[in-house]
PDB file of C-alpha atoms in Angstrom:
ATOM      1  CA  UNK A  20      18.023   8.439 -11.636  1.00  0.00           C
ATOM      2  CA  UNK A  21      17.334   6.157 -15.149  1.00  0.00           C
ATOM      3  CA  UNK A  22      14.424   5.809 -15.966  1.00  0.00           C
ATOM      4  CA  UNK A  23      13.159   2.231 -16.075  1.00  0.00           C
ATOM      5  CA  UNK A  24      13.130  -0.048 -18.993  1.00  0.00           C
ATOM      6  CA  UNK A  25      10.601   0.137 -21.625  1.00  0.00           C
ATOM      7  CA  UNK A  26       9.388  -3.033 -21.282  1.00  0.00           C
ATOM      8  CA  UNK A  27       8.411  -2.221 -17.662  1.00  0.00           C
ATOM      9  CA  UNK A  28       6.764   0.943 -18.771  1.00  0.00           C
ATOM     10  CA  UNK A  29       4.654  -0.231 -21.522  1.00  0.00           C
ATOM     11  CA  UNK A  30       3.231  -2.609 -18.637  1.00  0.00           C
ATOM     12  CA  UNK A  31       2.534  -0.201 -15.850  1.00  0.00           C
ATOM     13  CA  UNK A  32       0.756   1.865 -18.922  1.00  0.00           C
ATOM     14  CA  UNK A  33      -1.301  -1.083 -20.019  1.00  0.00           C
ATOM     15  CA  UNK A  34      -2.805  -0.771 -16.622  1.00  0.00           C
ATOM     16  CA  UNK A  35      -3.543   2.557 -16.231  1.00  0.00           C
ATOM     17  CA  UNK A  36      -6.998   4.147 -17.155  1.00  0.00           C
ATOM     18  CA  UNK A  37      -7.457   6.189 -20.701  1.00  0.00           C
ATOM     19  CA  UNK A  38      -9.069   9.141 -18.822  1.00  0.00           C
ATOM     20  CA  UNK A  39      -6.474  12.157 -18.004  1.00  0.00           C
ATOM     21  CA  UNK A  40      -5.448  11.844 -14.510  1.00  0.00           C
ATOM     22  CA  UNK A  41      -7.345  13.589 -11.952  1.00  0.00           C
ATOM     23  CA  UNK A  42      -5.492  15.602  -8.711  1.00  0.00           C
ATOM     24  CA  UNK A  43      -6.416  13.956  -5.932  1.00  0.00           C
ATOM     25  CA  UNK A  44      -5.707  15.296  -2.329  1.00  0.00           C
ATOM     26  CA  UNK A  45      -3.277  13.067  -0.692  1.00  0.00           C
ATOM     27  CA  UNK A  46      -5.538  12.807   2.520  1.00  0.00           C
ATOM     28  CA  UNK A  47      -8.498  11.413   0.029  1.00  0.00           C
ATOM     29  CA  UNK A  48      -5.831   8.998  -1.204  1.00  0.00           C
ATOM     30  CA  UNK A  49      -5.006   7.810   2.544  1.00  0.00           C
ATOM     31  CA  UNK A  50      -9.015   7.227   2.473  1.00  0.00           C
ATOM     32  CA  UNK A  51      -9.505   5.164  -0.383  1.00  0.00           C
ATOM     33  CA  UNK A  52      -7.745   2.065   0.834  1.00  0.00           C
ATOM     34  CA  UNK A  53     -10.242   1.996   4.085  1.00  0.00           C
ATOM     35  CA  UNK A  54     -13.238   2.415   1.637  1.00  0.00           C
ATOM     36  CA  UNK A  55     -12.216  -0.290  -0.228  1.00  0.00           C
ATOM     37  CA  UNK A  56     -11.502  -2.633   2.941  1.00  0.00           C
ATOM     38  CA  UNK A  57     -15.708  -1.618   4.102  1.00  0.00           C
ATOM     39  CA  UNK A  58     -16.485  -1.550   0.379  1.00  0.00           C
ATOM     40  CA  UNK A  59     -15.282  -5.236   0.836  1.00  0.00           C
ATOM     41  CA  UNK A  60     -16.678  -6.372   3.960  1.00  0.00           C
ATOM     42  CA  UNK A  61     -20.076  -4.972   3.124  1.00  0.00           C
ATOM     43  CA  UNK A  62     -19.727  -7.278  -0.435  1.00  0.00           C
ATOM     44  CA  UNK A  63     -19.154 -10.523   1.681  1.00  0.00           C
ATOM     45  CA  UNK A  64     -21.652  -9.897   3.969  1.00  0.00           C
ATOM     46  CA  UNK A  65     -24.255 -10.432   0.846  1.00  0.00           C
ATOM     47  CA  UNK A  66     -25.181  -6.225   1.013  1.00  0.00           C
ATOM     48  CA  UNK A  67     -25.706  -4.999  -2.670  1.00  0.00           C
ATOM     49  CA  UNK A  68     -26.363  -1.599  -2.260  1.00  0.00           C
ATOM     50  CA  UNK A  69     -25.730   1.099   0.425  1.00  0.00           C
ATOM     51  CA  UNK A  70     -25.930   4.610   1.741  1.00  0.00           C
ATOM     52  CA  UNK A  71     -23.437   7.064   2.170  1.00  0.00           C
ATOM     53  CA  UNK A  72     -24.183   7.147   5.808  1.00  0.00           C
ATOM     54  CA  UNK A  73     -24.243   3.422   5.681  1.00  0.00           C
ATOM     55  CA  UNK A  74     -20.298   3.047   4.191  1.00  0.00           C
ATOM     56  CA  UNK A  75     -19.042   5.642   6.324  1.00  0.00           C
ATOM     57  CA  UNK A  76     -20.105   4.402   9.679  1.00  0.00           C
ATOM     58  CA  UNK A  77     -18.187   1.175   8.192  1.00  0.00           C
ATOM     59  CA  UNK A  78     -15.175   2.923   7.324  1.00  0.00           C
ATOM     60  CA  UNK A  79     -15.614   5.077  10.092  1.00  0.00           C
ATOM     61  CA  UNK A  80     -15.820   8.434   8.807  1.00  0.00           C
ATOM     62  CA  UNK A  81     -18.209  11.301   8.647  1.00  0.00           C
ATOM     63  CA  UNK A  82     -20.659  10.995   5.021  1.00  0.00           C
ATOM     64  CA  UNK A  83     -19.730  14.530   4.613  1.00  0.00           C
ATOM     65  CA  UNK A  84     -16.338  13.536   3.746  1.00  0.00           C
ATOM     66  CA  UNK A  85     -17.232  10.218   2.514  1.00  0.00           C
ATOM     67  CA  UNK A  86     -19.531  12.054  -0.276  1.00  0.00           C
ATOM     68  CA  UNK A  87     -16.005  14.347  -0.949  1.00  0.00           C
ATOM     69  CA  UNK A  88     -13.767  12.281  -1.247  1.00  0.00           C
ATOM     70  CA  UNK A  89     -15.521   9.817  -3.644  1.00  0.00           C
ATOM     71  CA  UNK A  90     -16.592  13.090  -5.321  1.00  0.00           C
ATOM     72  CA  UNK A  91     -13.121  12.743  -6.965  1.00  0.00           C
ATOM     73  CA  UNK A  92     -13.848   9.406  -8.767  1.00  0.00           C
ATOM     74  CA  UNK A  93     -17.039  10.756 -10.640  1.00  0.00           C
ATOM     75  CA  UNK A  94     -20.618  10.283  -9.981  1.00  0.00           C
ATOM     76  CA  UNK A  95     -21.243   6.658  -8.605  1.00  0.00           C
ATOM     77  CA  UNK A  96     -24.259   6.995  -6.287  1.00  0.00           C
ATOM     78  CA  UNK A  97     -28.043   7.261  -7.467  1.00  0.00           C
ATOM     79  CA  UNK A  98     -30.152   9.057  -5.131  1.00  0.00           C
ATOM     80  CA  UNK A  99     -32.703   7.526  -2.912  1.00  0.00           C
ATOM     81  CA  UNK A 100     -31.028   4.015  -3.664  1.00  0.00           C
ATOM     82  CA  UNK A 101     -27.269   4.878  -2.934  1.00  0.00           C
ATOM     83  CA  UNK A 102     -24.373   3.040  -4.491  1.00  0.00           C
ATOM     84  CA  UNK A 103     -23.933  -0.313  -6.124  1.00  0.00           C
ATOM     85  CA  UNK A 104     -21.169  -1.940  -3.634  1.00  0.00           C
ATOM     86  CA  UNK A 105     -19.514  -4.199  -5.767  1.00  0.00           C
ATOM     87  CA  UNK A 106     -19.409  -1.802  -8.711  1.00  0.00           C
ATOM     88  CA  UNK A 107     -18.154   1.343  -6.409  1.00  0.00           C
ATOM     89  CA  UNK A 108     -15.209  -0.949  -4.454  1.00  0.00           C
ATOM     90  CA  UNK A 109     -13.750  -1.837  -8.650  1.00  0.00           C
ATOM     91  CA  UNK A 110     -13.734   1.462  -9.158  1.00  0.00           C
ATOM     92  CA  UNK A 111     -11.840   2.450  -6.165  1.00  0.00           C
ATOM     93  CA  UNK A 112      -9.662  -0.923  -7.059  1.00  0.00           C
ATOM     94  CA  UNK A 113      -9.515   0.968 -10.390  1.00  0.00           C
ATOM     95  CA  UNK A 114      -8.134   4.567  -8.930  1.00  0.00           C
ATOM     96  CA  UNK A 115      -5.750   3.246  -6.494  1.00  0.00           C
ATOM     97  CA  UNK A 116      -4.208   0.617  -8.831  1.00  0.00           C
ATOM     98  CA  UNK A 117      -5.167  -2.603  -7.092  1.00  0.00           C
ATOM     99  CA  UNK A 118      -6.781  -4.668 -10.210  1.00  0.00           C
ATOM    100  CA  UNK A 119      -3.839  -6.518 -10.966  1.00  0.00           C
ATOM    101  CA  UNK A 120      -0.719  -7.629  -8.884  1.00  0.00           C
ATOM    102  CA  UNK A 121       2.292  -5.684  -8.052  1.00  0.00           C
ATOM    103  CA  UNK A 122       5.132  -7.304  -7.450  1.00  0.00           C
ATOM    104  CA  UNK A 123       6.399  -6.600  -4.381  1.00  0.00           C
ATOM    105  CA  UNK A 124      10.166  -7.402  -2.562  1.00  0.00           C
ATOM    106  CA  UNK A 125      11.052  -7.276   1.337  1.00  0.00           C
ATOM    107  CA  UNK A 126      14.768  -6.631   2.275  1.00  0.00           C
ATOM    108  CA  UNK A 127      15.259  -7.347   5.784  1.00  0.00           C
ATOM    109  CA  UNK A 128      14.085 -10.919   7.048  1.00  0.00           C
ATOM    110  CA  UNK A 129      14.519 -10.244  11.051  1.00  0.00           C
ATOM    111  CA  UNK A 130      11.360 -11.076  12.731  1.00  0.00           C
ATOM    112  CA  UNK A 131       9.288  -7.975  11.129  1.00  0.00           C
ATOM    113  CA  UNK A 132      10.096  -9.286   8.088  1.00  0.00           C
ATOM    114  CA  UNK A 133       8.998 -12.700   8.599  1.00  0.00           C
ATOM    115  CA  UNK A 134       5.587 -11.331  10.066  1.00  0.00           C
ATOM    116  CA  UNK A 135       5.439  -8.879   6.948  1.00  0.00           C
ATOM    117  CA  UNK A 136       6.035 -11.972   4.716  1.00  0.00           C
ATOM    118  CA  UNK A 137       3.502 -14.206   6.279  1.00  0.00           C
ATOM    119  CA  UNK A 138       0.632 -11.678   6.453  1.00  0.00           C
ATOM    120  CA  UNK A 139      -2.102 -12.794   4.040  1.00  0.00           C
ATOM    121  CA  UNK A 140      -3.560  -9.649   3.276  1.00  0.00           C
ATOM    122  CA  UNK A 141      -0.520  -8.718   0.826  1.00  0.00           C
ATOM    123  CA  UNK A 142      -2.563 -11.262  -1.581  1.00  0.00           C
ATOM    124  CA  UNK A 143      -5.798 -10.683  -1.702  1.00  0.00           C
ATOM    125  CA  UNK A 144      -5.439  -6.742  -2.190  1.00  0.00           C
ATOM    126  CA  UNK A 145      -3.070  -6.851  -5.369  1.00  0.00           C
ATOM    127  CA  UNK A 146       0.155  -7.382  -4.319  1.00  0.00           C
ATOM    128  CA  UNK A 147       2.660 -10.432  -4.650  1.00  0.00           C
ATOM    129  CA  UNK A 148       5.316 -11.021  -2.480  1.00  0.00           C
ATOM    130  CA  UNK A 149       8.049 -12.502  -5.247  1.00  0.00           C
ATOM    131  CA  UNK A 150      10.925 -12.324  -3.075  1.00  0.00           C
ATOM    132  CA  UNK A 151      12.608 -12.045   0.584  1.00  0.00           C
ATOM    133  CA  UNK A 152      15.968 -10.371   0.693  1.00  0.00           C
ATOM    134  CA  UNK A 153      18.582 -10.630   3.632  1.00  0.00           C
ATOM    135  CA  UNK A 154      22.342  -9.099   3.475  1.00  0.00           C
ATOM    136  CA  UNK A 155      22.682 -11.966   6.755  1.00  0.00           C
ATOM    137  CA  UNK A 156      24.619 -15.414   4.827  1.00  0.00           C
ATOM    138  CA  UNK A 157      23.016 -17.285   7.647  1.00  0.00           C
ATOM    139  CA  UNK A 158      19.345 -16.883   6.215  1.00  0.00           C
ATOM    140  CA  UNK A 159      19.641 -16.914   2.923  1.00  0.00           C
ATOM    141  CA  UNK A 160      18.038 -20.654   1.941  1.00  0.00           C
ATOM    142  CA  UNK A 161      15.640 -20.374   4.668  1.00  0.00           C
ATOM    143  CA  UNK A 162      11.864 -20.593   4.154  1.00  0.00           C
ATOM    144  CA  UNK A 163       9.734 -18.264   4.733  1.00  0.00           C
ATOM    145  CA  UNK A 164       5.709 -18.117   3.918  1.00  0.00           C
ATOM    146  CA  UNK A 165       6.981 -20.647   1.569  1.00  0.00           C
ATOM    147  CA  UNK A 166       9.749 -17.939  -0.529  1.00  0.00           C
ATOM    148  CA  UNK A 167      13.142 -19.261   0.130  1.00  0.00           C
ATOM    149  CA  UNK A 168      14.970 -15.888   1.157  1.00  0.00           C
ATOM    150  CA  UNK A 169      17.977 -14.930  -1.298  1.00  0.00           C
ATOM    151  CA  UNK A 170      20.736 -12.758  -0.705  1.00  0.00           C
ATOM    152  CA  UNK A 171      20.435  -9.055  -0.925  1.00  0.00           C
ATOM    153  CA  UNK A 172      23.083  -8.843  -3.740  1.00  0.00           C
ATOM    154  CA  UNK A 173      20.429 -10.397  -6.129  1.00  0.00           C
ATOM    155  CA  UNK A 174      17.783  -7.564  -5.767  1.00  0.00           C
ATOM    156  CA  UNK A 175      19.307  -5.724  -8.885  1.00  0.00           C
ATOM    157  CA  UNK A 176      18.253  -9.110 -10.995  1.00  0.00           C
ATOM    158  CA  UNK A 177      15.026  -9.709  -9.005  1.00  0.00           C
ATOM    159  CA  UNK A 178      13.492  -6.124 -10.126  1.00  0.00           C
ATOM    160  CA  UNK A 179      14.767  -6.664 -13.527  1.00  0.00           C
ATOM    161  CA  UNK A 180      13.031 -10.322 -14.171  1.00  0.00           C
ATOM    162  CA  UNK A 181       9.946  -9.753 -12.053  1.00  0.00           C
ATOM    163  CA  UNK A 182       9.225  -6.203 -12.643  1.00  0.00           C
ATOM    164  CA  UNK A 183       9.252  -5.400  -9.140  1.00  0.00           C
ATOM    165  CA  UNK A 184       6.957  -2.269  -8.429  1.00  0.00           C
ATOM    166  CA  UNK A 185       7.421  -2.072  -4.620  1.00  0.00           C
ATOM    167  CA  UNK A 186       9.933  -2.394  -2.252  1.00  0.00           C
ATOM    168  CA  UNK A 187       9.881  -2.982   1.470  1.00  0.00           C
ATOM    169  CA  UNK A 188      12.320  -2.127   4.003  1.00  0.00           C
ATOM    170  CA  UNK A 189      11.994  -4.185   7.110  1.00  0.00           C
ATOM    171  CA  UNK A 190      15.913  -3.702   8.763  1.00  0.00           C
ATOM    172  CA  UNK A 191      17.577  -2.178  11.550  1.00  0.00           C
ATOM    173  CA  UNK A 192      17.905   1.727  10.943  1.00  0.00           C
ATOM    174  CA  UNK A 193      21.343   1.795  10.035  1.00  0.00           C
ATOM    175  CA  UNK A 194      20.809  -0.310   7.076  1.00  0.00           C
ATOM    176  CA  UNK A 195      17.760   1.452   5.806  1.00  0.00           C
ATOM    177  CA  UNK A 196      19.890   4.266   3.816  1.00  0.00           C
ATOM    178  CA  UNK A 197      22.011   2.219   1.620  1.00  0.00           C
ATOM    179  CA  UNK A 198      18.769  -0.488   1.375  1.00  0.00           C
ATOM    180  CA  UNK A 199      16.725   2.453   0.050  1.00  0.00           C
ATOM    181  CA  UNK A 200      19.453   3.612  -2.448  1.00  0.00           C
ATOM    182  CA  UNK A 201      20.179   0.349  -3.696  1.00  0.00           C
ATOM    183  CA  UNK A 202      16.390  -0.182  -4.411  1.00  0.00           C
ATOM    184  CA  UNK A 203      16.289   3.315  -6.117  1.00  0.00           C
ATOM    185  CA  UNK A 204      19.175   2.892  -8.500  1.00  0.00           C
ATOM    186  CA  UNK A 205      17.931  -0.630  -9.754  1.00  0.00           C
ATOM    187  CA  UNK A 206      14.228   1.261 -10.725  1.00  0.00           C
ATOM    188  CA  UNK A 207      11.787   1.189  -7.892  1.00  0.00           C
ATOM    189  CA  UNK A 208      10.159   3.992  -7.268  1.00  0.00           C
ATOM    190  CA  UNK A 209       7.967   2.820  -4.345  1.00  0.00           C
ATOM    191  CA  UNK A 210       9.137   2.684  -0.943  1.00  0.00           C
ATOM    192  CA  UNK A 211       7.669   1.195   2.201  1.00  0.00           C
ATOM    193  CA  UNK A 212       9.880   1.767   5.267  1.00  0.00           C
ATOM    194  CA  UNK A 213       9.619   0.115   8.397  1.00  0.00           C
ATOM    195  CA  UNK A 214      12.695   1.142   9.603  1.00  0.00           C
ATOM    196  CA  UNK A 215      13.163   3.654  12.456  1.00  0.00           C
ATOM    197  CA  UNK A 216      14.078   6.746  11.187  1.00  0.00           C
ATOM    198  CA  UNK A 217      13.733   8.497   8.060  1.00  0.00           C
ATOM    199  CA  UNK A 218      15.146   7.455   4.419  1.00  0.00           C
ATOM    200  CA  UNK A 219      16.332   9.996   1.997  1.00  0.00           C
ATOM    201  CA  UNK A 220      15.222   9.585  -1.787  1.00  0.00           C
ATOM    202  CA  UNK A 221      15.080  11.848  -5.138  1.00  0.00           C
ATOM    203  CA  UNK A 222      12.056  13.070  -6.627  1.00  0.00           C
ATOM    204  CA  UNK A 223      10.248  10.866  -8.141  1.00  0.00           C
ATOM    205  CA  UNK A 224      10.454   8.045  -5.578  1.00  0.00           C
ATOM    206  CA  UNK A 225       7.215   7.601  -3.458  1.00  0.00           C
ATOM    207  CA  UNK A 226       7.862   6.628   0.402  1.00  0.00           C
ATOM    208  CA  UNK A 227       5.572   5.460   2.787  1.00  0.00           C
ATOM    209  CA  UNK A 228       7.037   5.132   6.726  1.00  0.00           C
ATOM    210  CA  UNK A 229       5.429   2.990   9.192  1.00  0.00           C
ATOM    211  CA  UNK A 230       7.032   3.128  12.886  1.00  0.00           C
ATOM    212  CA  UNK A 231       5.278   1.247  15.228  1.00  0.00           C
ATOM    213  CA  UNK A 232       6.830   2.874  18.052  1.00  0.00           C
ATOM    214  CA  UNK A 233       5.080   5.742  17.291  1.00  0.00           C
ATOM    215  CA  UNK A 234       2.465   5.007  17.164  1.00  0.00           C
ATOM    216  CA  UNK A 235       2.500   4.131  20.661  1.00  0.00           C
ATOM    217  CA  UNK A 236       3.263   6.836  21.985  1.00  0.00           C
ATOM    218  CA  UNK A 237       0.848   8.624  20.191  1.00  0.00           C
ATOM    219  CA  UNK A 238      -1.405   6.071  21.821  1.00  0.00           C
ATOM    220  CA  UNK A 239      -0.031   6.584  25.274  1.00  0.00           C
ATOM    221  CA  UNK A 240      -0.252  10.423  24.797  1.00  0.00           C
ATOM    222  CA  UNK A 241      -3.868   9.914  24.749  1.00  0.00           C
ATOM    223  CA  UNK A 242      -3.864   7.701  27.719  1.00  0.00           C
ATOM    224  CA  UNK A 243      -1.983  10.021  29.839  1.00  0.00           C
ATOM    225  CA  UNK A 244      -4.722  12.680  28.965  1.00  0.00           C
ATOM    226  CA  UNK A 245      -7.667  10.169  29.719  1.00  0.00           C
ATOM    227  CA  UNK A 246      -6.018   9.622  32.857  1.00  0.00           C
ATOM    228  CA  UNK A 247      -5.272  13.027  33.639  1.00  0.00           C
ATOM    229  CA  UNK A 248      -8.662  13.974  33.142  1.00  0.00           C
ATOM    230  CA  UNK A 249     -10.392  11.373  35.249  1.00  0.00           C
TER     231      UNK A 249
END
């Protein structure tokens, strides 16, 4: 696969921290987002300063693995007072990359994609929706979340002016492939699949799959064991 443009990379580079990167498990990494989202909730609730038992009950996980994970990041707590809220949540911003905005584009604007589009949380965690992509004639010029959906031939251009980071994949599974390939070959190396099934990429390319479906069943797995047992 090219590599991307230099332009682009002297940006992401800008953002990135001096310090050598640290190895950090990938199940830490799947933490870090919830910390931030108590890390949050505890900063608009006026709370300055917490314990470890404290931020895991709101981020519901044990403090033993609370204390591990953020064991990673350095040193942020102070014994017998416990960590400064505001200051630990930018450094977790910091380490997961959510300081600034990435741009982000959504191919696929059925009626996931129109949720995805409208939810407000994209925003107000660091990343910006700058386009909505549909192979479907009939919605290109319609308005969604207030981004006027474009034709999926134009996603080459869109990564190249806005420096797209992230693309999300919100079709029917048959599309997903040749969605997912088209998005790799114009530079981004991000992937977030909602489509059923699974998406092939080469190394280097980062894919995250969401299927709602099951998640349901995992759901009604437990169900059928509550049930069982009663």
């Amino acid at each position: 696969m090219s590599s991307r443009t230099g332009s682009r990379t002297s940006a992401r580079s800008s953002n990135r921290d001096a310090e050598p990167s640290r190895e950090i498990p990938e199940a830490t990494v799947a933490r870090l987002p919830v910390y931030l989202r108590a890390l949050t909730g505890l900063v608009d609730a006026g709370i300055r300063t917490c314990s470890s038992e404290d931020l895991a009950t709101a981020a519901g996980v044990n403090s033993a693995k609370l204390r591990k994970d953020l064991s990673y990041l350095g040193s942020y707590g102070t014994r017998g007072v416990g960590y400064d809220v505001d200051y630990l949540r930018y450094q977790i911003a910091r380490e997961i990359g959510v300081t600034h905005d990435w741009s982000v584009v959504i191919v696929g604007i059925g009626n996931l994609g129109h949720a995805l589009a409208n939810y407000s949380g994209f925003r107000s965690r660091g990343f910006r929706v700058v386009a909505l992509l549909d192979a479907d004639p009939s919605r290109t010029g319609e308005t969604v979340a207030g981004i006027e959906v474009r034709a999926f031939d134009e996603l080459e251009q869109i990564v190249a002016t806005d420096d797209v980071a992230i693309g999300v994949i919100a079709t029917p599974a048959g599309a997903a492939q040749d969605v997912a390939d088209r998005m790799v070959a114009c530079g981004i190396t991000s992937i977030l699949n909602f489509a059923p099934g699974v998406i092939s990429v080469p190394d280097g390319v980062d894919v995250r799959k969401v299927d709602l479906s099951i998640e349901l069943q995992i759901l009604a797995y437990h169900e059928q064991r509550k049930a069982n047992a009663g």
